[in-house]
CSV table of C-alpha atoms in Angstrom, one decimal:
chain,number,residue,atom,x,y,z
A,1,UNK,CA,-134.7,-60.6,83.2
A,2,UNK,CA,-136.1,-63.4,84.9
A,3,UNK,CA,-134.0,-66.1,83.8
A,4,UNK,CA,-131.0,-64.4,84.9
A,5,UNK,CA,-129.6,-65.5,88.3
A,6,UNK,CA,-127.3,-63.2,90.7
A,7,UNK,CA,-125.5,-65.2,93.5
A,8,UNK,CA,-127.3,-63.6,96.0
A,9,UNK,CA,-131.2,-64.6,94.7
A,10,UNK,CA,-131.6,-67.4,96.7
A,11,UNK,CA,-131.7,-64.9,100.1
A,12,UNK,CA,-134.3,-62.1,97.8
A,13,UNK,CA,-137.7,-61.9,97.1
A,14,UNK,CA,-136.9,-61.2,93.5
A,15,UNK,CA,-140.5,-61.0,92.8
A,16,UNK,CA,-140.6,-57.4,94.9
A,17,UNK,CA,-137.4,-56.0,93.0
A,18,UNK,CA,-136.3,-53.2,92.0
A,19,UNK,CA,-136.6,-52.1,95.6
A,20,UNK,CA,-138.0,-48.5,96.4
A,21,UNK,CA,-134.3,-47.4,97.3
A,22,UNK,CA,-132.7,-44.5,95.8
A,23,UNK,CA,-129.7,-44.2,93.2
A,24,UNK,CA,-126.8,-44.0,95.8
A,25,UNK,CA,-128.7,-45.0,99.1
A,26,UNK,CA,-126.9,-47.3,101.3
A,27,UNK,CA,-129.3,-49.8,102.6
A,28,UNK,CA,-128.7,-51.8,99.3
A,29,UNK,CA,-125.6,-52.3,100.1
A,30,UNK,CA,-126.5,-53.2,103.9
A,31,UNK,CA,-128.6,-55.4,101.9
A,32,UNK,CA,-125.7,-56.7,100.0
A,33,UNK,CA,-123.3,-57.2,103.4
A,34,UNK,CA,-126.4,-59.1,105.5
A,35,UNK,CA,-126.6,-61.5,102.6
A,36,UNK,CA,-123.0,-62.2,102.2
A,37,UNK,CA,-122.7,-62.3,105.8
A,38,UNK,CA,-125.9,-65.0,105.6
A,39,UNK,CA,-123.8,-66.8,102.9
A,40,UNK,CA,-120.8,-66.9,105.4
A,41,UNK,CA,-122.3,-67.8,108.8
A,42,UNK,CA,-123.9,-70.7,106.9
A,43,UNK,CA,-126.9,-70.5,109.0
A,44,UNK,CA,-130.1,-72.7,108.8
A,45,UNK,CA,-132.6,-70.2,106.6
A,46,UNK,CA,-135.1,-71.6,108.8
A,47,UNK,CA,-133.8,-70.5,112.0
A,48,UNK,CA,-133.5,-66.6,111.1
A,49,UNK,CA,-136.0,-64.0,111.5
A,50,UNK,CA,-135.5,-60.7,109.9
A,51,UNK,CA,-137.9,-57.9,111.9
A,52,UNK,CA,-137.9,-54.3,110.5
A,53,UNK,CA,-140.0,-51.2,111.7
A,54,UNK,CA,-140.9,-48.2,109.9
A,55,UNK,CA,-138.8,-45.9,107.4
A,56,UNK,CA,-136.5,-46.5,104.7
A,57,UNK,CA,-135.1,-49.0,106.2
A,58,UNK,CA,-137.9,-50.5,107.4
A,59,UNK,CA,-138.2,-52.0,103.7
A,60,UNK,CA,-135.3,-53.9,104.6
A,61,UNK,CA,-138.0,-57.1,105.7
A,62,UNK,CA,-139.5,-57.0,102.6
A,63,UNK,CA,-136.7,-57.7,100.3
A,64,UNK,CA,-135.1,-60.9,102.3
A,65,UNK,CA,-136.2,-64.4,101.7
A,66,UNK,CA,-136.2,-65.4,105.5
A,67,UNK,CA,-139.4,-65.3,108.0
A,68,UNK,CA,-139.9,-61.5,107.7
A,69,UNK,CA,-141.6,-59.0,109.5
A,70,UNK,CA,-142.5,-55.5,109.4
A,71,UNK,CA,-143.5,-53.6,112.4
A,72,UNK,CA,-145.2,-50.7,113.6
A,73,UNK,CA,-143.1,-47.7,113.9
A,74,UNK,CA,-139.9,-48.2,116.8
A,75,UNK,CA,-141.5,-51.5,118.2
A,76,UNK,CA,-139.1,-54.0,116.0
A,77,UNK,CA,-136.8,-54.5,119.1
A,78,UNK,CA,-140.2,-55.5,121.2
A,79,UNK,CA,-141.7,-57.4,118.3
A,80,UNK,CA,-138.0,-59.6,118.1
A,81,UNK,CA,-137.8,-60.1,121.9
A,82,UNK,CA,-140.8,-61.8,121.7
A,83,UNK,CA,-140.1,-63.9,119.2
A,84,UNK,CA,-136.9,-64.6,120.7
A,85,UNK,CA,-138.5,-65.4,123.8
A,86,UNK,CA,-141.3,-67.5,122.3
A,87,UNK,CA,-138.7,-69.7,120.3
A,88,UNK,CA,-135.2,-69.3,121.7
A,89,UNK,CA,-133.6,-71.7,119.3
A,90,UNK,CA,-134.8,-68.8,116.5
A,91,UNK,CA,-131.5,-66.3,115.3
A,92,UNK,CA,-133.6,-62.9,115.2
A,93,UNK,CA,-131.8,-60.0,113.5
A,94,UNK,CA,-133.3,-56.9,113.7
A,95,UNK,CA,-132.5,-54.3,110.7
A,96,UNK,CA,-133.7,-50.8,110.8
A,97,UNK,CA,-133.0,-46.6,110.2
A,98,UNK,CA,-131.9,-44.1,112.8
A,99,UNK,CA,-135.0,-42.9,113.2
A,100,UNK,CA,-137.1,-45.7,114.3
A,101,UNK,CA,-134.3,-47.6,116.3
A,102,UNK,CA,-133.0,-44.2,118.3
A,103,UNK,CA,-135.5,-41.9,118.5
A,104,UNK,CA,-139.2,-43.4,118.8
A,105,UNK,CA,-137.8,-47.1,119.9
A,106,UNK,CA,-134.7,-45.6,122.1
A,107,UNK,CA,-136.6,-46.9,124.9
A,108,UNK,CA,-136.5,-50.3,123.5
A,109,UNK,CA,-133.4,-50.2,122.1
A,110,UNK,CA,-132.0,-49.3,125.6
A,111,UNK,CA,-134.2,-51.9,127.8
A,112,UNK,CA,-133.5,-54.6,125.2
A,113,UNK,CA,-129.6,-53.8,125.8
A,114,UNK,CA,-130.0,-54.0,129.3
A,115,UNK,CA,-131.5,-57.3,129.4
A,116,UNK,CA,-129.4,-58.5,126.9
A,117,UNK,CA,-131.4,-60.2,124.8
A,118,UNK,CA,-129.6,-62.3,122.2
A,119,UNK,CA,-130.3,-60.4,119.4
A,120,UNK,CA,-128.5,-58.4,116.3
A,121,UNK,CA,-129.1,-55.1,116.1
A,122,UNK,CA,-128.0,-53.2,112.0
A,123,UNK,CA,-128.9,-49.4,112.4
A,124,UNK,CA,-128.4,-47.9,109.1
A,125,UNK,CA,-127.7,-44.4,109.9
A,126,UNK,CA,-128.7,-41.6,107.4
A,127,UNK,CA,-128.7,-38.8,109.8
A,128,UNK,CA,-132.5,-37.6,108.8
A,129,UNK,CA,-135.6,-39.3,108.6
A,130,UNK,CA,-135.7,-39.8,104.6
A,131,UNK,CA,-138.5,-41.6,104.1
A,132,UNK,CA,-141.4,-38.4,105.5
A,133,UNK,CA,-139.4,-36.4,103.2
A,134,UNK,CA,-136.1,-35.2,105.2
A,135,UNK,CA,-137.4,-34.0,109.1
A,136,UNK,CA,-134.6,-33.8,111.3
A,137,UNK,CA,-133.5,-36.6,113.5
A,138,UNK,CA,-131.8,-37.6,116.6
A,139,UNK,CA,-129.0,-37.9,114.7
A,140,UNK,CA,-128.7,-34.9,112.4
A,141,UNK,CA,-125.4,-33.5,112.8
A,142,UNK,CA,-125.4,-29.8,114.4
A,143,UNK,CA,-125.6,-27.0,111.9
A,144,UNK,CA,-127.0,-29.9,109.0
A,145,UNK,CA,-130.1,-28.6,107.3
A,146,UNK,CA,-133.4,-30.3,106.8
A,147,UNK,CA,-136.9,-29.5,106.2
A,148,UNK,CA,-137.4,-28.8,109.4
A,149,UNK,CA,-134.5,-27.0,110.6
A,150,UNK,CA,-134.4,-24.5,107.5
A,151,UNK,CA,-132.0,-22.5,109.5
A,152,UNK,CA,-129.5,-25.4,110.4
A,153,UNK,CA,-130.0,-28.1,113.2
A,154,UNK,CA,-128.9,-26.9,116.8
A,155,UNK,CA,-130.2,-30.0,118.9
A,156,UNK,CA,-127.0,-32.0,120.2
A,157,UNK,CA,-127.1,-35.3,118.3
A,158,UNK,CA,-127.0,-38.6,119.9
A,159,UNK,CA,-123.8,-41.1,119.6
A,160,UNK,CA,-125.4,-44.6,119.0
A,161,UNK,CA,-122.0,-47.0,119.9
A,162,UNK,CA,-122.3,-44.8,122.7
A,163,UNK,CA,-125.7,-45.5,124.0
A,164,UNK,CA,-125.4,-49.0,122.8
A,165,UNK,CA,-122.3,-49.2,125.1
A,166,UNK,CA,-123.4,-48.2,128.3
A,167,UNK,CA,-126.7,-49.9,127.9
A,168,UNK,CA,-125.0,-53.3,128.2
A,169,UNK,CA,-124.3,-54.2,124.2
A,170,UNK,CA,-122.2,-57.6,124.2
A,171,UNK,CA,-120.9,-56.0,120.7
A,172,UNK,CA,-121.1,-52.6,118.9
A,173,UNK,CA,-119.3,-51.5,115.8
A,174,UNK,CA,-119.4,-48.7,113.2
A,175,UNK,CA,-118.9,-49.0,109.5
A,176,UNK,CA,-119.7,-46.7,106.9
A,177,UNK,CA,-121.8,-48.2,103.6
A,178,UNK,CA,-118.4,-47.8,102.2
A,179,UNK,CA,-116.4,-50.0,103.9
A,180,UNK,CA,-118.2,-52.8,102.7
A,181,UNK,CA,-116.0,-55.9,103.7
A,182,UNK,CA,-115.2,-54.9,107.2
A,183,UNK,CA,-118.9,-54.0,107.2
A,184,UNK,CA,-119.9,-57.9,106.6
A,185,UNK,CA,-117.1,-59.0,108.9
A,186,UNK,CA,-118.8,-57.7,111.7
A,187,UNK,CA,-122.1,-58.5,110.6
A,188,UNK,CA,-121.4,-61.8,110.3
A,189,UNK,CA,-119.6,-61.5,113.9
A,190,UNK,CA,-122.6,-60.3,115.7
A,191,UNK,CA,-124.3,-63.1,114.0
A,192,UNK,CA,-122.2,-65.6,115.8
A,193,UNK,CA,-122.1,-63.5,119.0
A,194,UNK,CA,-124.7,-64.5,121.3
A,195,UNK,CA,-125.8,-61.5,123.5
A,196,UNK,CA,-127.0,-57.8,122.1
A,197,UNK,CA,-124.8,-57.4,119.3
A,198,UNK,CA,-125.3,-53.5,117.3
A,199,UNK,CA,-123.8,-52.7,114.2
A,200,UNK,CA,-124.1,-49.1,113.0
A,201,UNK,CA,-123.9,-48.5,109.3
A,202,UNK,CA,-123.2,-44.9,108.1
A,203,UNK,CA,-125.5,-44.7,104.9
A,204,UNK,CA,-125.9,-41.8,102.3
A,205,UNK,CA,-128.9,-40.5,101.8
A,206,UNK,CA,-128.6,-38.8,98.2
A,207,UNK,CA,-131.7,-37.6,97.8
A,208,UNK,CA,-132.2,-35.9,101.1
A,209,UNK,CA,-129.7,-35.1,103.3
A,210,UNK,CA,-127.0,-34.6,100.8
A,211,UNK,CA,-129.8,-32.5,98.0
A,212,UNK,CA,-130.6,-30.4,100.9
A,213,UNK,CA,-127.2,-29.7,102.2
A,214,UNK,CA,-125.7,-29.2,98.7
A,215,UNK,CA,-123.1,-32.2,99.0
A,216,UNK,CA,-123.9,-34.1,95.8
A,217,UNK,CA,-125.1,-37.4,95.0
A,218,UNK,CA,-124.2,-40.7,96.4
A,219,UNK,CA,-121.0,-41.3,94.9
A,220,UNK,CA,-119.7,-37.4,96.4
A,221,UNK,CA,-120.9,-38.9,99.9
A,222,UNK,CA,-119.2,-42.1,99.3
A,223,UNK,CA,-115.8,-40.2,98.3
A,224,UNK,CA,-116.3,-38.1,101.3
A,225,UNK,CA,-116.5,-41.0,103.5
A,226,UNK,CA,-113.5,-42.6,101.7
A,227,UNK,CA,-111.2,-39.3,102.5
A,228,UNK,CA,-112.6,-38.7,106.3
A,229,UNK,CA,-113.1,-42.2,108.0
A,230,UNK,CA,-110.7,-43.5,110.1
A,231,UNK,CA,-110.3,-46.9,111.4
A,232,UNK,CA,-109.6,-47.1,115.4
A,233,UNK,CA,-110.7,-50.1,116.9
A,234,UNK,CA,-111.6,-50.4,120.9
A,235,UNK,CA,-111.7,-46.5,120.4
A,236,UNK,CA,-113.8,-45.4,123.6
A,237,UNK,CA,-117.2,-44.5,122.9
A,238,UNK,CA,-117.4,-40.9,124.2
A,239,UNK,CA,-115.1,-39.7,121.1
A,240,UNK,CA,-118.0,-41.1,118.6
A,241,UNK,CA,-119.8,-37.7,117.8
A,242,UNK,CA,-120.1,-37.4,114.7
A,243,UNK,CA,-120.1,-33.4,113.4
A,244,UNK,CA,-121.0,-32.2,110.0
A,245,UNK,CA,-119.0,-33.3,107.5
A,246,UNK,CA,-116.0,-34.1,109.9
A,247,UNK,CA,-113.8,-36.7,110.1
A,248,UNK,CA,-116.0,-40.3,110.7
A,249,UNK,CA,-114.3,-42.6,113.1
A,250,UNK,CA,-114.9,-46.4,112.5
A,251,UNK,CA,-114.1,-49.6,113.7
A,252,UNK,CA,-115.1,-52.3,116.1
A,253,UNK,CA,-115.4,-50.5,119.5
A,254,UNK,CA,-116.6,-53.1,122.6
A,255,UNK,CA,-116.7,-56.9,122.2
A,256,UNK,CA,-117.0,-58.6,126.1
A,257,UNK,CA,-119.2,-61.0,127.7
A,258,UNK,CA,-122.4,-61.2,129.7
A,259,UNK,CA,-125.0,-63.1,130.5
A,260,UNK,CA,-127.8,-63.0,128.0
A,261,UNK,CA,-131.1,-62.8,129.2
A,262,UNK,CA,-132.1,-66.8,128.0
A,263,UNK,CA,-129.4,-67.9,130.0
A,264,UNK,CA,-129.8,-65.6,133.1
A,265,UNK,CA,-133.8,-67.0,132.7
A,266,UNK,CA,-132.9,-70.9,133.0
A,267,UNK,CA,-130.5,-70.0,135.7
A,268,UNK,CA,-133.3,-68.0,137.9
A,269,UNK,CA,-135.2,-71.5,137.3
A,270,UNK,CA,-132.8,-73.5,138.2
A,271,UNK,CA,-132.7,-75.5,134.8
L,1,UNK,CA,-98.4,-57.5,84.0
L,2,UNK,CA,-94.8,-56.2,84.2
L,3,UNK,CA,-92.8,-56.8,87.4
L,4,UNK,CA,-89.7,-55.4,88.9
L,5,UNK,CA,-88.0,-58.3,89.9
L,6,UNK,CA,-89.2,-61.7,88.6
L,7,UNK,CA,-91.3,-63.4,91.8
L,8,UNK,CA,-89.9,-66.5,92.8
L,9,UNK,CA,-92.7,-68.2,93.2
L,10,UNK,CA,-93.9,-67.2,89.5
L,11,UNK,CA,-94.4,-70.7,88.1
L,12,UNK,CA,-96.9,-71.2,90.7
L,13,UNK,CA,-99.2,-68.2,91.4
L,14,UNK,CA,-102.0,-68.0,89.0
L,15,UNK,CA,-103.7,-65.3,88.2
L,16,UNK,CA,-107.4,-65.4,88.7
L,17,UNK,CA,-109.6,-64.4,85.8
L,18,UNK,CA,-113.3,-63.0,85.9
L,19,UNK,CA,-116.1,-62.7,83.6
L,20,UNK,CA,-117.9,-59.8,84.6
L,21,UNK,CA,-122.3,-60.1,84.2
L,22,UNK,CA,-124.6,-57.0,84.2
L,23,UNK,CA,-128.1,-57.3,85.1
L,24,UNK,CA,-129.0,-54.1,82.9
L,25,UNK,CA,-132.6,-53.9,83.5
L,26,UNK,CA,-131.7,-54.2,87.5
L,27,UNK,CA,-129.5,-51.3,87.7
L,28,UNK,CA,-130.2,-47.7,89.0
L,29,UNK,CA,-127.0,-46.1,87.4
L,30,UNK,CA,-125.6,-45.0,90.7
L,31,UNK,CA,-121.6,-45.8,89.6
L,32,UNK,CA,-120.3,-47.4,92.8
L,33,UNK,CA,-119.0,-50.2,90.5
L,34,UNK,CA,-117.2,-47.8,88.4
L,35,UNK,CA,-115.6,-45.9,90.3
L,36,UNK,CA,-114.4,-48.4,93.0
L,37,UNK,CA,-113.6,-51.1,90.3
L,38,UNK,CA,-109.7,-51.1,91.4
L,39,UNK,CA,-108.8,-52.6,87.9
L,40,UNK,CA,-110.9,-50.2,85.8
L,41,UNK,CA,-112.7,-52.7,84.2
L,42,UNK,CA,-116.3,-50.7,83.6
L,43,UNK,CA,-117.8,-47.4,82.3
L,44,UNK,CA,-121.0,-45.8,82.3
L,45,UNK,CA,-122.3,-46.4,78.3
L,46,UNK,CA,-124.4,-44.1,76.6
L,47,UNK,CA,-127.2,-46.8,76.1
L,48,UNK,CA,-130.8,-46.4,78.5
L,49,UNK,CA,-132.1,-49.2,80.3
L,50,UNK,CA,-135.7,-50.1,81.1
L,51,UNK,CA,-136.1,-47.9,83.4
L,52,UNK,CA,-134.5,-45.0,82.0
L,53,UNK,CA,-130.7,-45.2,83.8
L,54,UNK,CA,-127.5,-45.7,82.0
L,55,UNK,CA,-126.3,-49.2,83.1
L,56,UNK,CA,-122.1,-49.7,82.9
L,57,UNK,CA,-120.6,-51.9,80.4
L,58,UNK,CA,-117.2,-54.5,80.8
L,59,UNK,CA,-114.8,-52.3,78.5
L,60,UNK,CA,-111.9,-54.0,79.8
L,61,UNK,CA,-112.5,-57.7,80.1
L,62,UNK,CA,-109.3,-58.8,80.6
L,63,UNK,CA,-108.4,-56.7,83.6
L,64,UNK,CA,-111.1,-58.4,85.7
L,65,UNK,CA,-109.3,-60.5,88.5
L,66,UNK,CA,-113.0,-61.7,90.1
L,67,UNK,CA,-112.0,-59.5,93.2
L,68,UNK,CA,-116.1,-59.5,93.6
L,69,UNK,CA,-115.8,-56.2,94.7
L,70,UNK,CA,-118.2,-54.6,92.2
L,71,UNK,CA,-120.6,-57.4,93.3
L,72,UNK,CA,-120.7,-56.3,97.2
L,73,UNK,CA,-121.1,-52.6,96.7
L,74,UNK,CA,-123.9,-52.7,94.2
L,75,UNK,CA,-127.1,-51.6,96.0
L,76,UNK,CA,-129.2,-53.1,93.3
L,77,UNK,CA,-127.8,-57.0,93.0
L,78,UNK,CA,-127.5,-55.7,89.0
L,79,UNK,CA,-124.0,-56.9,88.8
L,80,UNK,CA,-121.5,-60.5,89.8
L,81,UNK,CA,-118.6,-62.3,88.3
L,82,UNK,CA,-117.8,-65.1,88.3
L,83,UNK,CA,-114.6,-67.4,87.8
L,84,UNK,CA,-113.5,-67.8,84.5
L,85,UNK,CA,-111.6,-71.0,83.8
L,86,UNK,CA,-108.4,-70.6,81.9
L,87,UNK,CA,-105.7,-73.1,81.3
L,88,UNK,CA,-103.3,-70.5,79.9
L,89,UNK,CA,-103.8,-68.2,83.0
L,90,UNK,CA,-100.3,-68.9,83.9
L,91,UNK,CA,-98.2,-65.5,83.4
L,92,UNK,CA,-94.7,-66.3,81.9
């Protein structure tokens, strides 16, 4: 096994493998897009920082050959913006779940937007917090069942793109796990974007969400999302709900300018 | 490959060819590659792995057009192809 060599070794710590992800998750093949997107940009190896927080996805640091780091639970944005800050020549990407991004680090997530702070953002979206063994999240569709909400979920559920959006995000799209192309084209975008770039990947969770909602294994939630997503770019970001097992809209929704925080710094100065 | 009018570019276009590899002690059997394979060029075998899943197998090796596809949407980095260099890959 080890003499055999994938394309994609040189960016993996093949010495960790196989990762701890499930048959039919999705954050392999976020995996798979942030390495082919690391392939495309051509960026100095040196010059990238990968910072994850806690969760599923929070593995995600682990697994990539780059300067890696895995934080505390919701405090990856605050542990990157001070590595950005520290080192501004430094590309910092910032990969991690629903859960720790949203929920305990929505604060962060939101203040980090409004300075924008050049950074890229990948939430892989699950809709539950899979890791603790299937709680419900800020994102659990209404009427989904989890482990805590026996008798189906009634908590309104947050619309990233949306809070993303009118935080100050330079950049926000949506992709499902699915659409694994696109899903590198705008990876790799936000990589060459400078500003507060988020990329939202919708991610099965087959052992979870889908066991516990009766909706099969990861190949039924991949077929779903192959029938029910729709592409609409520059749709606006109030239509992004997404219900249970309802039509998925994706695409590239706000790409615009502003001042990142860096350059708003050396201006104050005077530099 | 059969066509309904002859191209007229024909003596030009080549078609690529790929040579499908399989990690088989790397894969988790979850069978994105086979069923998103647009050619149809793998199955699930029968046969266990290491680690207990059933790994596909290449059971149409000449279909394979090294589209790479099979490479991006496998969550476990079990599977690539590469470019398989032909001289006759010239359709007539």
């Amino acid at each position: 096994m080890k003499n055999v060599k994938h394309p994609m070794d040189f960016y993996l710590r093949m010495d960790r493998m196989p990762h701890i992800w499930c048959t039919g998750c999705g954050i392999g093949l976020t995996a798979t897009a942030f390495v082919a997107a690391m392939e495309k940009a051509k960026l100095d190896t040196n010059k990238v920082c990968v910072v994850s927080g806690i969760g599923c996805t929070g593995r995600f640091a682990g697994y990539i050959k780059l300067d890696s780091f895995h934080t505390t639970h919701g405090r990856a944005i605050p542990f990157a913006t001070g590595l950005k800050l520290a080192n501004p020549e430094l590309k910092v990407v910032v990969v991690s779940g629903d859960g720790d991004l949203i929920s305990i680090g929505g604060n962060h997530f939101i203040h980090a937007a409004r300075r924008n702070i050049d950074m890229v953002v990948i939430c892989v979206n699950n809709f539950i917090y899979a890791m603790t063994g299937g709680q419900v999240a800020p994102t659990t569709p209404l009427t989904a069942y989890t482990t805590t909400s026996p008798y189906g979920n009634f908590e309104p559920p947050s619309n990233i793109p949306q809070i993303a959006e009118s935080s100050g995000a330079v950049y926000v799209a949506r992709w499902t796990a699915l659409h694994i192309r696109r899903l590198t084209n705008s990876i790799f975008e936000a990589l060459n974007k400078p500003g507060f770039t988020v990329v939202e990947v919708i991610s099965p969770c087959a052992q979870y969400y889908s066991r516990i909602n009766r909706l099969g294994d990861g190949l039924d939630m991949m077929k779903f999302y192959h029938e029910n997503s729709q592409i609409k770019h520059w749709e606006p970001t109030d239509n992004l709900y997404i219900d249970y097992q309802k039509e998925i809209i994706v695409g590239k929704f706000v790409d615009r300018e502003r001042p990142t925080y860096s350059e708003s710094y050396k201006k104050w100065l005077g530099e | 490959m059969k066509f309904w009018r002859k191209p007229l570019d024909i003596d030009e276009i080549k078609i690529p060819k790929g040579e499908v590899h399989i990690i088989k002690d790397r894969c988790k059997g979850c069978g994105f590659c086979v069923e998103y394979c647009p050619k149809e060029v793998l199955e699930i075998s029968e046969e266990f792995n290491k680690m207990g899943y059933h790994p596909p197998y290449v059971k149409n090796p000449d279909n394979c057009l090294n589209c790479h596809l099979c490479e991006m949407l496998c969550p476990d980095f079990a599977i690539y192809c590469i470019e398989k260099v032909e001289e006759e890959g010239i359709i007539a």
